mmCIF file of C-alpha atoms and ligand atoms in Angstrom:
data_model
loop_
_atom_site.group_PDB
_atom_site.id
_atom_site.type_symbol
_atom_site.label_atom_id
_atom_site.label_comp_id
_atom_site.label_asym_id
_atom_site.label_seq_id
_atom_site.Cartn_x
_atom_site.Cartn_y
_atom_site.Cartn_z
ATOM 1 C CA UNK A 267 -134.380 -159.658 -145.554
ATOM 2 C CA UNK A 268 -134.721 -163.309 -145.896
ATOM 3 C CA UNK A 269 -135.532 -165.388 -143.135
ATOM 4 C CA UNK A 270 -132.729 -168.067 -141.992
ATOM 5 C CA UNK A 271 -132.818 -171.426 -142.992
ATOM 6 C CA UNK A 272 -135.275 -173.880 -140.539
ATOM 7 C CA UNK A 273 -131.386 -175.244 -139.131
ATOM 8 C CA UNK A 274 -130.770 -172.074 -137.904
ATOM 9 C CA UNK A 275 -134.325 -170.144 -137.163
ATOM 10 C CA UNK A 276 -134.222 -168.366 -134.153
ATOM 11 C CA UNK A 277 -136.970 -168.693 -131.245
ATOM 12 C CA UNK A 278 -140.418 -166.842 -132.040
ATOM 13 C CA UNK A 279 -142.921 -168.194 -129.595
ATOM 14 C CA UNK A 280 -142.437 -169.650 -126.791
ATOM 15 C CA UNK A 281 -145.416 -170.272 -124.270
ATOM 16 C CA UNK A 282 -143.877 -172.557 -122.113
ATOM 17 C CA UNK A 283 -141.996 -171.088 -119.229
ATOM 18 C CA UNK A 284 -138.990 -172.129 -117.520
ATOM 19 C CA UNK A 285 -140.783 -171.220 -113.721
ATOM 20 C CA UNK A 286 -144.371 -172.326 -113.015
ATOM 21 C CA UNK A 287 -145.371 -169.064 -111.527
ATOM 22 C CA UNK A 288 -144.875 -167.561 -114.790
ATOM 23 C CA UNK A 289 -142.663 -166.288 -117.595
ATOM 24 C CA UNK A 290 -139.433 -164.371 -116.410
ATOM 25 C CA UNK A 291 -138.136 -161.638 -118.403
ATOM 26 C CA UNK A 292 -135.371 -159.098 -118.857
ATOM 27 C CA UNK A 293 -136.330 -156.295 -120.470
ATOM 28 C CA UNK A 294 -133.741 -153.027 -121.373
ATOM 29 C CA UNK A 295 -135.365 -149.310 -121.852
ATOM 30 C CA UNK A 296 -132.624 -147.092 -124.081
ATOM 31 C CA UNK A 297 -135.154 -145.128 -126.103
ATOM 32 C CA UNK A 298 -133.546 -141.165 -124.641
ATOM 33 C CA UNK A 299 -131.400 -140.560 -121.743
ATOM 34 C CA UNK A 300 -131.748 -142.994 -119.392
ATOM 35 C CA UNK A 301 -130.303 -146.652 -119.437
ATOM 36 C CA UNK A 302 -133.185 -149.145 -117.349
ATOM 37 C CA UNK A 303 -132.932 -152.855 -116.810
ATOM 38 C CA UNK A 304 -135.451 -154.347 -115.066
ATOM 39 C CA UNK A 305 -136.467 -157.703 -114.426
ATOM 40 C CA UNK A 306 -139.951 -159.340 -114.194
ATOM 41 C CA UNK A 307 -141.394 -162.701 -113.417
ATOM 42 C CA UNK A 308 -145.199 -163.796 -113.538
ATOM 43 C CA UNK A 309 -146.241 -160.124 -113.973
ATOM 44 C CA UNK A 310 -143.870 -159.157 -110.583
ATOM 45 C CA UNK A 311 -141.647 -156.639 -111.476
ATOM 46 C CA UNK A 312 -138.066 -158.308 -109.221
ATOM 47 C CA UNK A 313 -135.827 -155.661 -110.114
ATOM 48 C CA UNK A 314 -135.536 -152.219 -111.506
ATOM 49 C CA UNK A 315 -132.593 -150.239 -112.363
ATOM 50 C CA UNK A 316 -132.187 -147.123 -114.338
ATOM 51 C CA UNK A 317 -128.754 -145.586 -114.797
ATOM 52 C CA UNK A 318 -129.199 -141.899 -115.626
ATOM 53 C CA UNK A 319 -127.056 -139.116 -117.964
ATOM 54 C CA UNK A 320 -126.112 -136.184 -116.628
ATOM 55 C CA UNK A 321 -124.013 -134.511 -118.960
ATOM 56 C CA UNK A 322 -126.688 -133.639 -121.133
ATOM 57 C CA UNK A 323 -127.575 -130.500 -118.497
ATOM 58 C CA UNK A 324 -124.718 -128.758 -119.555
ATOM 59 C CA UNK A 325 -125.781 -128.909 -123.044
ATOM 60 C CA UNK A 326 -129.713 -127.637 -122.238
ATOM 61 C CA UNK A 327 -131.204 -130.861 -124.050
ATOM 62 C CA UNK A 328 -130.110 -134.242 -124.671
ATOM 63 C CA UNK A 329 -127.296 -134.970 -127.318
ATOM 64 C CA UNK A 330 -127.703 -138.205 -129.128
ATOM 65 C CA UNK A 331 -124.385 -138.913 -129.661
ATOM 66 C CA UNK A 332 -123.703 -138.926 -126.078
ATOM 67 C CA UNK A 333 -126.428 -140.144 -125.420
ATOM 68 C CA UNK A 334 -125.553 -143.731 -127.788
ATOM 69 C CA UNK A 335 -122.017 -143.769 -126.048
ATOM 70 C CA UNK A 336 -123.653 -143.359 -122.403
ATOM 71 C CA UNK A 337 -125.827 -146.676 -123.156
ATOM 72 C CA UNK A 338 -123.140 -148.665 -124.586
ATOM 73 C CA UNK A 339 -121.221 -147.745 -121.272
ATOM 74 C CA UNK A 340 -124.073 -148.769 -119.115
ATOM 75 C CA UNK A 341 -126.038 -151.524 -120.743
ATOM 76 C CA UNK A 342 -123.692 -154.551 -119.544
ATOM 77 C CA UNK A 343 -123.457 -153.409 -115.706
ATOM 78 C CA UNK A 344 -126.740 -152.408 -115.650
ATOM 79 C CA UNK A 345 -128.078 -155.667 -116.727
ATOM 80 C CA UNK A 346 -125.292 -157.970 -114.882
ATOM 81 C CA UNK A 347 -126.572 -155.924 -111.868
ATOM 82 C CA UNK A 348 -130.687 -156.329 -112.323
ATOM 83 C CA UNK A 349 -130.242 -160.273 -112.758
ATOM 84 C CA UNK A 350 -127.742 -160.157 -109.623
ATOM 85 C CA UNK A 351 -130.451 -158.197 -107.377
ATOM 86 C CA UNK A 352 -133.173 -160.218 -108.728
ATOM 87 C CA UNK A 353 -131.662 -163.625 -107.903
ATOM 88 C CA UNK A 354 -132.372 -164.588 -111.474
ATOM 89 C CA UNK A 355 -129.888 -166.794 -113.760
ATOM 90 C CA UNK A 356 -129.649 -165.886 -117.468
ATOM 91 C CA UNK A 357 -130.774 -169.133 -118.231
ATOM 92 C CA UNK A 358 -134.156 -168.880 -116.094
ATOM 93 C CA UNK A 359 -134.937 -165.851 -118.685
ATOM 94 C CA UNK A 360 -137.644 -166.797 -120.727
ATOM 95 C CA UNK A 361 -137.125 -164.060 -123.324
ATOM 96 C CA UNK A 362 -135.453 -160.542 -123.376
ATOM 97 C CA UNK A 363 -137.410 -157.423 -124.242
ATOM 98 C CA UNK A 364 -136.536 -154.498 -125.476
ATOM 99 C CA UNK A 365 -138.037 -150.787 -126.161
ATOM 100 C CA UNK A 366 -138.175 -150.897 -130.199
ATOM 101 C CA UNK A 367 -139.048 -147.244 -130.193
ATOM 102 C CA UNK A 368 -139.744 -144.430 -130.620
ATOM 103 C CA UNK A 369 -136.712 -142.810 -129.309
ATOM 104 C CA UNK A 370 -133.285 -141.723 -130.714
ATOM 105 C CA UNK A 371 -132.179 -144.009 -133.503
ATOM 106 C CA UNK A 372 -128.976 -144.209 -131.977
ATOM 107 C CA UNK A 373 -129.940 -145.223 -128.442
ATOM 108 C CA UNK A 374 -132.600 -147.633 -129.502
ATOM 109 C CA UNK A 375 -129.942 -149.446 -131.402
ATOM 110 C CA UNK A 376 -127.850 -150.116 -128.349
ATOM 111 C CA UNK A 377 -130.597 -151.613 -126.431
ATOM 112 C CA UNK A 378 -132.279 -153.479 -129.254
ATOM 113 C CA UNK A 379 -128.635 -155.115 -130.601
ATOM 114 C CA UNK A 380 -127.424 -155.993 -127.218
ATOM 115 C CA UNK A 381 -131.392 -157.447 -126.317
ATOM 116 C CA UNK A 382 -131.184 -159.513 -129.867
ATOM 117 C CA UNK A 383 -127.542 -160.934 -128.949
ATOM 118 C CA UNK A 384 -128.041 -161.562 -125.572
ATOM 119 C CA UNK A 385 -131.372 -163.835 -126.579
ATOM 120 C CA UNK A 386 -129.845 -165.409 -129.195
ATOM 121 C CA UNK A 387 -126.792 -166.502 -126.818
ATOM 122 C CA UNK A 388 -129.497 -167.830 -124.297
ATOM 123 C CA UNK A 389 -132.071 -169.041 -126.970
ATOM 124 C CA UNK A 390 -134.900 -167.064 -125.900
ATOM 125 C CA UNK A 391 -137.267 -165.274 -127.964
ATOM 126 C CA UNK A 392 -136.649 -161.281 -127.871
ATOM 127 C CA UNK A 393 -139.853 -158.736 -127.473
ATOM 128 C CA UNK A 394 -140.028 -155.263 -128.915
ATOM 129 C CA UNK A 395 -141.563 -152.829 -126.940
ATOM 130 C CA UNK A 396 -143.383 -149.591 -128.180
ATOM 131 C CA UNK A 397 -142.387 -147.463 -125.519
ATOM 132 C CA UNK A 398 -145.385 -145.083 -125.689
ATOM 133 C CA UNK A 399 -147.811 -148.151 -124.906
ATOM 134 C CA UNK A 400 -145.069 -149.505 -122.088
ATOM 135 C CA UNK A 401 -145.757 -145.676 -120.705
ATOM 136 C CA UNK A 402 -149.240 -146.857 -120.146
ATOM 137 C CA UNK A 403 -149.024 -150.057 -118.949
ATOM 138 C CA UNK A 404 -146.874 -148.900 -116.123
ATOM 139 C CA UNK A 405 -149.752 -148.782 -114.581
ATOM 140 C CA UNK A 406 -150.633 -152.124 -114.409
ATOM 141 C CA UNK A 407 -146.759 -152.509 -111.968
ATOM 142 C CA UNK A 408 -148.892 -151.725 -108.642
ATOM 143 C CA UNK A 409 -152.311 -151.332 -107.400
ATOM 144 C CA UNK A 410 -154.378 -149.691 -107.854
ATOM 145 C CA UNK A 411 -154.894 -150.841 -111.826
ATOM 146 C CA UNK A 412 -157.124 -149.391 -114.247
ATOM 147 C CA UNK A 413 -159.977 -150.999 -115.475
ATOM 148 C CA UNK A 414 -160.483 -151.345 -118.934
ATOM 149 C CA UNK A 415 -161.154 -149.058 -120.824
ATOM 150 C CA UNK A 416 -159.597 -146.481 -119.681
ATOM 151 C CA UNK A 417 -158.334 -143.345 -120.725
ATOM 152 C CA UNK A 418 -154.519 -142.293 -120.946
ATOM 153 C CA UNK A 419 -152.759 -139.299 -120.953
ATOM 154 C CA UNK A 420 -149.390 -139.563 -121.522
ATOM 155 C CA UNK A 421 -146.992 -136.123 -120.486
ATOM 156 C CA UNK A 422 -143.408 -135.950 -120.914
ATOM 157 C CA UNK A 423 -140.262 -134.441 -122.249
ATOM 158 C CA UNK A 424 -140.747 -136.316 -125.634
ATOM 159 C CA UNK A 425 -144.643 -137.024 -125.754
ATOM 160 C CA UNK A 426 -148.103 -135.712 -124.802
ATOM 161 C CA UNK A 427 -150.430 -138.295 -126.006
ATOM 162 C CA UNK A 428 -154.083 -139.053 -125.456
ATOM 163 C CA UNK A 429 -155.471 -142.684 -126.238
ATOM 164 C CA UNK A 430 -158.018 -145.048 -125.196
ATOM 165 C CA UNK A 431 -156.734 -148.270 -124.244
ATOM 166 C CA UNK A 432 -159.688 -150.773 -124.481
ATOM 167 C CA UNK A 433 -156.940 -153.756 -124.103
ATOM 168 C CA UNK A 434 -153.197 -154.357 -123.069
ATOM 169 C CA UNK A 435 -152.675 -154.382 -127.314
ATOM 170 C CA UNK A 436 -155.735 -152.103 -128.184
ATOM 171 C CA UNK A 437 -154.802 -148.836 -127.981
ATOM 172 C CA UNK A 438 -156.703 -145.775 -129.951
ATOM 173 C CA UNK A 439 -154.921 -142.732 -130.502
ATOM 174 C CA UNK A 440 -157.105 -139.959 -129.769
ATOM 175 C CA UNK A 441 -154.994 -137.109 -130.485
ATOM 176 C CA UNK A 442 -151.124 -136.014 -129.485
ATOM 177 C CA UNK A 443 -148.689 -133.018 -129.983
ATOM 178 C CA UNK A 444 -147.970 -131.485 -132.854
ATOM 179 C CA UNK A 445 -144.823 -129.975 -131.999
ATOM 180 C CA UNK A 446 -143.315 -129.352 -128.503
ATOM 181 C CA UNK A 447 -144.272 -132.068 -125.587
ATOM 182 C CA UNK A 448 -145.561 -130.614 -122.711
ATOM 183 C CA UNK A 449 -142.094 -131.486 -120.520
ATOM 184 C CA UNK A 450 -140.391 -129.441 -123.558
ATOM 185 C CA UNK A 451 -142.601 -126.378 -122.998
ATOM 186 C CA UNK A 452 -141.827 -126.488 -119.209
ATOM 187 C CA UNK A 453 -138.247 -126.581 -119.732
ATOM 188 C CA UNK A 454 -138.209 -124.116 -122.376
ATOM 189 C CA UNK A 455 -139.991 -121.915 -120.348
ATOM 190 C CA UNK A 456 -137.848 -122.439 -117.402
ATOM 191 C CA UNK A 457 -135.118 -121.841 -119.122
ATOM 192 C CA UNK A 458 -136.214 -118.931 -120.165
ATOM 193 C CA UNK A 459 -137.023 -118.023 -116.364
ATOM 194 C CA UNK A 460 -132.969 -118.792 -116.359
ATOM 195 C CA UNK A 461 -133.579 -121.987 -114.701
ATOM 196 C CA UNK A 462 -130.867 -124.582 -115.336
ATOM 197 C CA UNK A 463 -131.885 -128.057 -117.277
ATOM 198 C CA UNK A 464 -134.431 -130.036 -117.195
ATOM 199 C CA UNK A 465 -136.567 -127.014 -115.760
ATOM 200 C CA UNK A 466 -139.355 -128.198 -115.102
ATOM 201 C CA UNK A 467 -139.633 -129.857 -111.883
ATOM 202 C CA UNK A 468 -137.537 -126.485 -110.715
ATOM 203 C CA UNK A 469 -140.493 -124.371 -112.219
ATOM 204 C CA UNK A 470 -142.843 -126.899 -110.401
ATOM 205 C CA UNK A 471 -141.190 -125.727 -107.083
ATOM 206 C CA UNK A 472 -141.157 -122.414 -108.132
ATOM 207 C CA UNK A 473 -144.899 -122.266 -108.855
ATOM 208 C CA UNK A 474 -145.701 -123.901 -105.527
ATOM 209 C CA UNK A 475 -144.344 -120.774 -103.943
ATOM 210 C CA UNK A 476 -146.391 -118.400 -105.302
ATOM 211 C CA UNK A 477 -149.625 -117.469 -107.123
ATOM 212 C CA UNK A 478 -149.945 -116.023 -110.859
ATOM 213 C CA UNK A 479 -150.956 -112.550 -109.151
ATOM 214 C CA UNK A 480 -150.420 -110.066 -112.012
ATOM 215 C CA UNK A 481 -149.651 -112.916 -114.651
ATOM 216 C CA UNK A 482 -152.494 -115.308 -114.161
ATOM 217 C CA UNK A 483 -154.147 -114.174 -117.925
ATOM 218 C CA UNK A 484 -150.505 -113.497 -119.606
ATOM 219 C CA UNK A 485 -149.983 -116.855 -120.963
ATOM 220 C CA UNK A 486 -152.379 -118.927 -122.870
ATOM 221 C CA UNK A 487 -151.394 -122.637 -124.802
ATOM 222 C CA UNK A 488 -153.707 -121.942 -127.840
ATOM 223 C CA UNK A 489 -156.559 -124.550 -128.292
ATOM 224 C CA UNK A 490 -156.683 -127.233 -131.157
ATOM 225 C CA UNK A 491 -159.359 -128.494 -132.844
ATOM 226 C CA UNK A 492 -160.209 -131.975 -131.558
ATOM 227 C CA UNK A 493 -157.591 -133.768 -129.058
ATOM 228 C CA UNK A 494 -154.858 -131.916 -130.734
ATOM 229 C CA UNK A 495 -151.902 -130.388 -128.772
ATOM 230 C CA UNK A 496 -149.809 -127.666 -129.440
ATOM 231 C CA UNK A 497 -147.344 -125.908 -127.028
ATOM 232 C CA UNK A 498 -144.721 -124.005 -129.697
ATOM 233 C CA UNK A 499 -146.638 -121.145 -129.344
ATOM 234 C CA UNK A 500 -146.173 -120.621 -125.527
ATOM 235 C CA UNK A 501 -142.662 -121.064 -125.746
ATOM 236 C CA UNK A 502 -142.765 -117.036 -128.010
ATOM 237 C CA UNK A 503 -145.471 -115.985 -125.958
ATOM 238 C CA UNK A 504 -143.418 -116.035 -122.694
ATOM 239 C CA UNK A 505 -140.233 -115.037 -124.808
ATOM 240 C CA UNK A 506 -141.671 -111.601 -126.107
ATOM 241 C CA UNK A 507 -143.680 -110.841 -122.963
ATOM 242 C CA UNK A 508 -140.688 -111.669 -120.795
ATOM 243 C CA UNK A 509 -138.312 -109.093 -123.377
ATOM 244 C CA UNK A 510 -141.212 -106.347 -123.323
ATOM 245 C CA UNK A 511 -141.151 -106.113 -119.220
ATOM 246 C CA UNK A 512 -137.010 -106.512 -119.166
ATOM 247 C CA UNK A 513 -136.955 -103.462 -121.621
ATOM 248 C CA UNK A 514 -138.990 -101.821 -118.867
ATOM 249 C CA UNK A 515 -137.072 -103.283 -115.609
ATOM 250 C CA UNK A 516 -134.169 -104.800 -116.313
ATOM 251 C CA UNK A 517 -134.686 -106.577 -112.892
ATOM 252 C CA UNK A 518 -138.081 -107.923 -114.411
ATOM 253 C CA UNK A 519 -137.799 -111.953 -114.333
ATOM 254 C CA UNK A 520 -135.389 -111.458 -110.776
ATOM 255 C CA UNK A 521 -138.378 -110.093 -108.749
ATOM 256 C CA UNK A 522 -141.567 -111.861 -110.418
ATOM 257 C CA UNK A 523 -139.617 -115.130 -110.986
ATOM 258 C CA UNK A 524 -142.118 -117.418 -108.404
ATOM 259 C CA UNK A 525 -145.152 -116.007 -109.967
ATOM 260 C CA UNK A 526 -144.306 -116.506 -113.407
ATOM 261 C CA UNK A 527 -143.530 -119.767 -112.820
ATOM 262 C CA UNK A 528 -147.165 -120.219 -111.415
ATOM 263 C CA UNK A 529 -148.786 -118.427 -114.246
ATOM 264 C CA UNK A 530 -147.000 -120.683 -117.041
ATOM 265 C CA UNK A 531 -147.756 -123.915 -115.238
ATOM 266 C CA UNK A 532 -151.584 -123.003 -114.362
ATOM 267 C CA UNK A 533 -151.631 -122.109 -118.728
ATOM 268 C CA UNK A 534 -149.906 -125.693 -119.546
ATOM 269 C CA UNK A 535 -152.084 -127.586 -117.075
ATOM 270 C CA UNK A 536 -155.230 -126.089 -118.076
ATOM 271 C CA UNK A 537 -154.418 -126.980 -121.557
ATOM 272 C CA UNK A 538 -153.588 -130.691 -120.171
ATOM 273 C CA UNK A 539 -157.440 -130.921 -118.704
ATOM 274 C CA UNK A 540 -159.268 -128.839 -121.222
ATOM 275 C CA UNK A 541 -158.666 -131.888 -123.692
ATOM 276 C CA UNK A 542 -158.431 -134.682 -120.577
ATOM 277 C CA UNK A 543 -161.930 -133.527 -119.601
ATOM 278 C CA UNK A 544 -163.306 -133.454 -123.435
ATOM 279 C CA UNK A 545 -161.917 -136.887 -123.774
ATOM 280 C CA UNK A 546 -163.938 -137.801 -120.963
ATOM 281 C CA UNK A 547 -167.321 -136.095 -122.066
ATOM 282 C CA UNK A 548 -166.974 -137.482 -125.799
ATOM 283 C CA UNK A 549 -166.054 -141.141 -125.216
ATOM 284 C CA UNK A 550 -168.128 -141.268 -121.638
ATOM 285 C CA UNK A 551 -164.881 -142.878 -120.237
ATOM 286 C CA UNK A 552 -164.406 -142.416 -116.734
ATOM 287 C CA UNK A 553 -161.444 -143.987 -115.475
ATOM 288 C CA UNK A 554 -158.613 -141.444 -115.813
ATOM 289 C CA UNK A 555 -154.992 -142.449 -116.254
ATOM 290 C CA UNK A 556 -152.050 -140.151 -116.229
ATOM 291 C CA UNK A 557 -148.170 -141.931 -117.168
ATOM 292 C CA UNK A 558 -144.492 -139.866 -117.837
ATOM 293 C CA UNK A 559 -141.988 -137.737 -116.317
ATOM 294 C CA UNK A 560 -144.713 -134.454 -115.976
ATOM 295 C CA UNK A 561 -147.303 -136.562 -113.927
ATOM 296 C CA UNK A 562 -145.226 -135.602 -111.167
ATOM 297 C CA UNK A 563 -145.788 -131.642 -111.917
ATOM 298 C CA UNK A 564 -148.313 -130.981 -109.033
ATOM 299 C CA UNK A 565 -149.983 -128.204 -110.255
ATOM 300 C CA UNK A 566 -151.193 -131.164 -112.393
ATOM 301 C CA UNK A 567 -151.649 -133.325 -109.728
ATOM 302 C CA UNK A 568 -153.762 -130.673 -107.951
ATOM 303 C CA UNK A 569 -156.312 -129.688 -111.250
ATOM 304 C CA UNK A 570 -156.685 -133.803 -111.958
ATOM 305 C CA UNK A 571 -157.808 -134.447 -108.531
ATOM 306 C CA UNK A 572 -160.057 -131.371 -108.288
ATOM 307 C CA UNK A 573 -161.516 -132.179 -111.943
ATOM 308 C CA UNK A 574 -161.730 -135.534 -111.046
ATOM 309 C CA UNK A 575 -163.862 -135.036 -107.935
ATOM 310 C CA UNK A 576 -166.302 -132.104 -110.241
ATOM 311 C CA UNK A 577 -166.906 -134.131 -112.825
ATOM 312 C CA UNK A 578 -167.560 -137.332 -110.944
ATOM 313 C CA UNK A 579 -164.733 -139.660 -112.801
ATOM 314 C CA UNK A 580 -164.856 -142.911 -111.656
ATOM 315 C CA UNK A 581 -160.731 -143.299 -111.120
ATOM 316 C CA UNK A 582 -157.621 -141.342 -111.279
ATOM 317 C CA UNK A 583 -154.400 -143.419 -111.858
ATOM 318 C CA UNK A 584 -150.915 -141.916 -111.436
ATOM 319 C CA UNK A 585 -148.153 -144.406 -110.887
ATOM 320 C CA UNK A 586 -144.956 -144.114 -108.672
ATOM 321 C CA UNK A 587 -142.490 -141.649 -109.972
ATOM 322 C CA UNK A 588 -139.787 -143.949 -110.696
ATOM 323 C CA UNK A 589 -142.522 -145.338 -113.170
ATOM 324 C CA UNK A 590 -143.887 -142.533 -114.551
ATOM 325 C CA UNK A 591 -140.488 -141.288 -115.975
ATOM 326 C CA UNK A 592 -138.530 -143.701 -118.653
ATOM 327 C CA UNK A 593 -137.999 -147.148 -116.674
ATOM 328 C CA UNK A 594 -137.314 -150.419 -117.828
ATOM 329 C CA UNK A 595 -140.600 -151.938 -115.284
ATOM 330 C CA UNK A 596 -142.719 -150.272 -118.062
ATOM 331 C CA UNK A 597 -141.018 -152.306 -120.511
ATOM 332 C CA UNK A 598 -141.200 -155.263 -118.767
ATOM 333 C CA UNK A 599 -144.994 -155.070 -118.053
ATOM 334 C CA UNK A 600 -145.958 -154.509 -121.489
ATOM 335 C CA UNK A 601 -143.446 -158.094 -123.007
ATOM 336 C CA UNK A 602 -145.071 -159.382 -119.688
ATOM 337 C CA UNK A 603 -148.702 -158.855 -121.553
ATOM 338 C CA UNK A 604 -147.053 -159.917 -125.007
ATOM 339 C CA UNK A 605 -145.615 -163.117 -124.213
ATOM 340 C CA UNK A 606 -148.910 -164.274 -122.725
ATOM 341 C CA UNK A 607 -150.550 -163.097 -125.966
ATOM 342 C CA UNK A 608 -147.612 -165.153 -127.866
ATOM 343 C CA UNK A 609 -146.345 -161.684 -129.782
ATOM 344 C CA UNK A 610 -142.735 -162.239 -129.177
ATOM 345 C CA UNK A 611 -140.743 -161.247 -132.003
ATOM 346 C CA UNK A 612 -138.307 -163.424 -134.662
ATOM 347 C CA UNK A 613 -134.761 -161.854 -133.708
ATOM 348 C CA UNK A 614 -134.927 -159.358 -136.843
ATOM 349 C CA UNK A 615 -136.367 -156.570 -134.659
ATOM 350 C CA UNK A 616 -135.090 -153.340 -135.902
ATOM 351 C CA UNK A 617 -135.357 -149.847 -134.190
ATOM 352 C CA UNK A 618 -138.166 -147.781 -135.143
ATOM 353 C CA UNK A 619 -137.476 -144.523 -133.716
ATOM 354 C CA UNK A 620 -141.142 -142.723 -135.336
ATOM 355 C CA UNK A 621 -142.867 -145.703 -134.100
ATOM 356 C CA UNK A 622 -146.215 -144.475 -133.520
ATOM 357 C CA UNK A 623 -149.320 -146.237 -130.745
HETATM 358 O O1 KG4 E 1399 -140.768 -139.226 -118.698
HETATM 359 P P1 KG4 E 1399 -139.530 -138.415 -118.602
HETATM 360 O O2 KG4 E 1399 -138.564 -138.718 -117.501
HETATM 361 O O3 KG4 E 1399 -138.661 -138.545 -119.897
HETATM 362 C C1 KG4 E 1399 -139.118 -138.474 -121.183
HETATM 363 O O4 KG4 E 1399 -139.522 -139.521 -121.743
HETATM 364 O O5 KG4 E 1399 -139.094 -137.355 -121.716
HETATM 365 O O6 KG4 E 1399 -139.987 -136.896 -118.537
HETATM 366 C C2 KG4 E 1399 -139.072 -135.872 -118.352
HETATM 367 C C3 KG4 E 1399 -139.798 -134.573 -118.488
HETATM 368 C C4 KG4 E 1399 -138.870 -133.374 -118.506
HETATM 369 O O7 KG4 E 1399 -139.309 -132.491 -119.510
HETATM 370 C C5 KG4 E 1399 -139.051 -132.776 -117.117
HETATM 371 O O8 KG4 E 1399 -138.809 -131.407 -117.057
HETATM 372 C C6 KG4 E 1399 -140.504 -133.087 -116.873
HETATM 373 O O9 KG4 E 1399 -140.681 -134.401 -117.362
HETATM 374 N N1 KG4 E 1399 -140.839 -133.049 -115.443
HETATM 375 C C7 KG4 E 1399 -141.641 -132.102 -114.908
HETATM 376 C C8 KG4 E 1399 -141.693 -132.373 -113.528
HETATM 377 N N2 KG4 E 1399 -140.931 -133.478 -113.261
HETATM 378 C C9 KG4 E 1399 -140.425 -133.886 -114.467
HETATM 379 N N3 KG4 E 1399 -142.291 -131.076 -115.464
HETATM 380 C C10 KG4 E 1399 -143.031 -130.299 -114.655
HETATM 381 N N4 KG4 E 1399 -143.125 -130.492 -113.324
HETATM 382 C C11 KG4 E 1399 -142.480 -131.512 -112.724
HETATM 383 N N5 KG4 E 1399 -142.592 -131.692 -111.402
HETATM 384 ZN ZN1 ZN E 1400 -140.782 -141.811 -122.381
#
């Protein structure tokens, strides 16, 4: 496409801010299931508001369709609200920013159309977000911060990614998933445990209650070459092994439920650190960062601090919850980090739902 004639350009850059402290931003997360709006000024995150979708349960996984609809619904409230709480005027917004992808095409289009028209109302330049490098830079919301560089792992219901990140824009992918994400595996295995959507922080629980006993060698995520992940092949493993015993005791996943549960978390985490800890042996990084919705698993929590203590690591990082999972604060930090660097877009940002790190 063309760009518009000089008369009519739209705002790219814009360095000077409206506050002295700092730019102010409003930045929208649509990328899934969950609606955020959050608002940030001088690297502060003011405000942040998420408004969630729970009709998806009943389907076992989230439906894009509803999903679209469920933003549309919620965008306008949900950013009326944010700039309310945060005592911020749409004209003190320096620029909007918005999660460009990857995501749902569908979902990412709500956020980035409304983002685009609301800035061009206001005359602000608008920011697209990769959401798999805002994941990341949530950590920069509170202390304590990473230093660079530091290592990322980033574990959720749609990722499980490794990277270096040497800068707030240098990222190096070291490896990620080649099918399932780890938050996938857990709630396909809790569902096959006849746990009700999304599983896994009911396995988590679960697990917490019991120990693998019998179990602890049934399940194994198979090892890939490099920092490769793959977690498909769980998913069958519990399925047959779980059909085998039923055949035998129809009361089979009723009485061993808890220990199951243990024995399929201890096999996903250990596949988690096998590759966190080679990361940390090949590229002699030290400082350990963990981001998305499974960082709250704490089987996880429980092998990254004892790993972290063995092998000496220099810092573990796990943000807040409400940080960790999709948020709109994420968003924010990272078109916090671009508008300092002046990479604020030219109002023809388009979705890019395979957008890669
Ligand atoms: O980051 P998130 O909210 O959304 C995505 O971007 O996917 O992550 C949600 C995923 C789900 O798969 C959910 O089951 C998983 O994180 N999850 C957990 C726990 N809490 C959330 N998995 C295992 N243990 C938990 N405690
Ligand atoms: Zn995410």
């Amino acid at each position: 496409m063309q760009s518009p004639p000089a008369s009519v350009a739209l705002p790219t850059k814009n360095p000077a801010t409206k506050s002295a402290d700092g730019p102010t931003i409003l930045a929208l997360e649509s990328s899934c299931d969950d609606t955020g709006a959050a608002v940030i000024r001088a690297g502060r995150v003011l405000v942040n508001r998420t408004a969630g979708q729970e009709m998806h349960a009943r389907y076992g996984g989230v439906v894009p369709e509803l999903a679209s609809r469920a933003h549309n619904q919620h965008i306008v409230p949900l950013v009326l609200t944010a700039l309310a709480e945060a005592g911020v005027a749409p004209e003190e917004l320096d620029a909007v920013a918005v999660t460009r992808g990857p995501g749902l095409l569908g979902s990412l289009l709500v956020g980035t159309s409304f983002a685009k028209a609301y800035a061009a109302g206001l005359g602000v330049p608008v920011i697209g977000v990769n959401h798999m490098r805002a994941h990341v830079l949530a950590h920069f919301i509170e202390e304590p911060r990473p230093p660079f560089p530091f290592l990322c792992l980033t574990v959720s219901g749609g990722h499980t990614q490794l990277v270096v990140v040497r800068a707030p824009a240098d990222f190096e992918l070291l490896g990620q998933t080649m099918d399932d994400a780890v938050g996938e595996a857990f709630d396909k295995a809790a569902k096959l445990l006849g746990l009700p959507y999304p599983g896994g922080p009911a396995l988590d629980r679960l697990a917490q209650t019991a120990q693998p006993g019998a179990f602890a060698d049934a399940f194994r995520v198979n090892d890939q070459p490099g920092f490769e992940f793959s977690f498909s092949g769980i998913k069958t493993q519990i399925l047959y092994f779980l059909r085998d015993q039923t055949k035998l005791n129809p009361a089979f996943v009723e009485e061993n439920r808890p220990a199951l549960a243990a024995a399929i978390q201890q096999a996903l985490v250990a596949a988690l650190l096998r590759k966190l800890r080679r990361a940390v042996r090949e590229t002699g990084i030290r400082h350990v960062a963990v981001a998305g919705g499974v960082a709250a698993n704490s089987g996880l929590r429980a092998a990254l601090a004892a790993t972290a203590a063995q092998d000496g690591w220099l810092g573990l990082y796990i943000p807040a919850f409400e940080h960790c999972t999709d948020n709109a604060a994420m968003v924010a930090m990272s078109a916090h980090f671009q508008f300092l660097a002046g990479d604020v877009g030219d109002g023809f940002l388009s979705p890019e739902p395979r957008l890669g790190v």
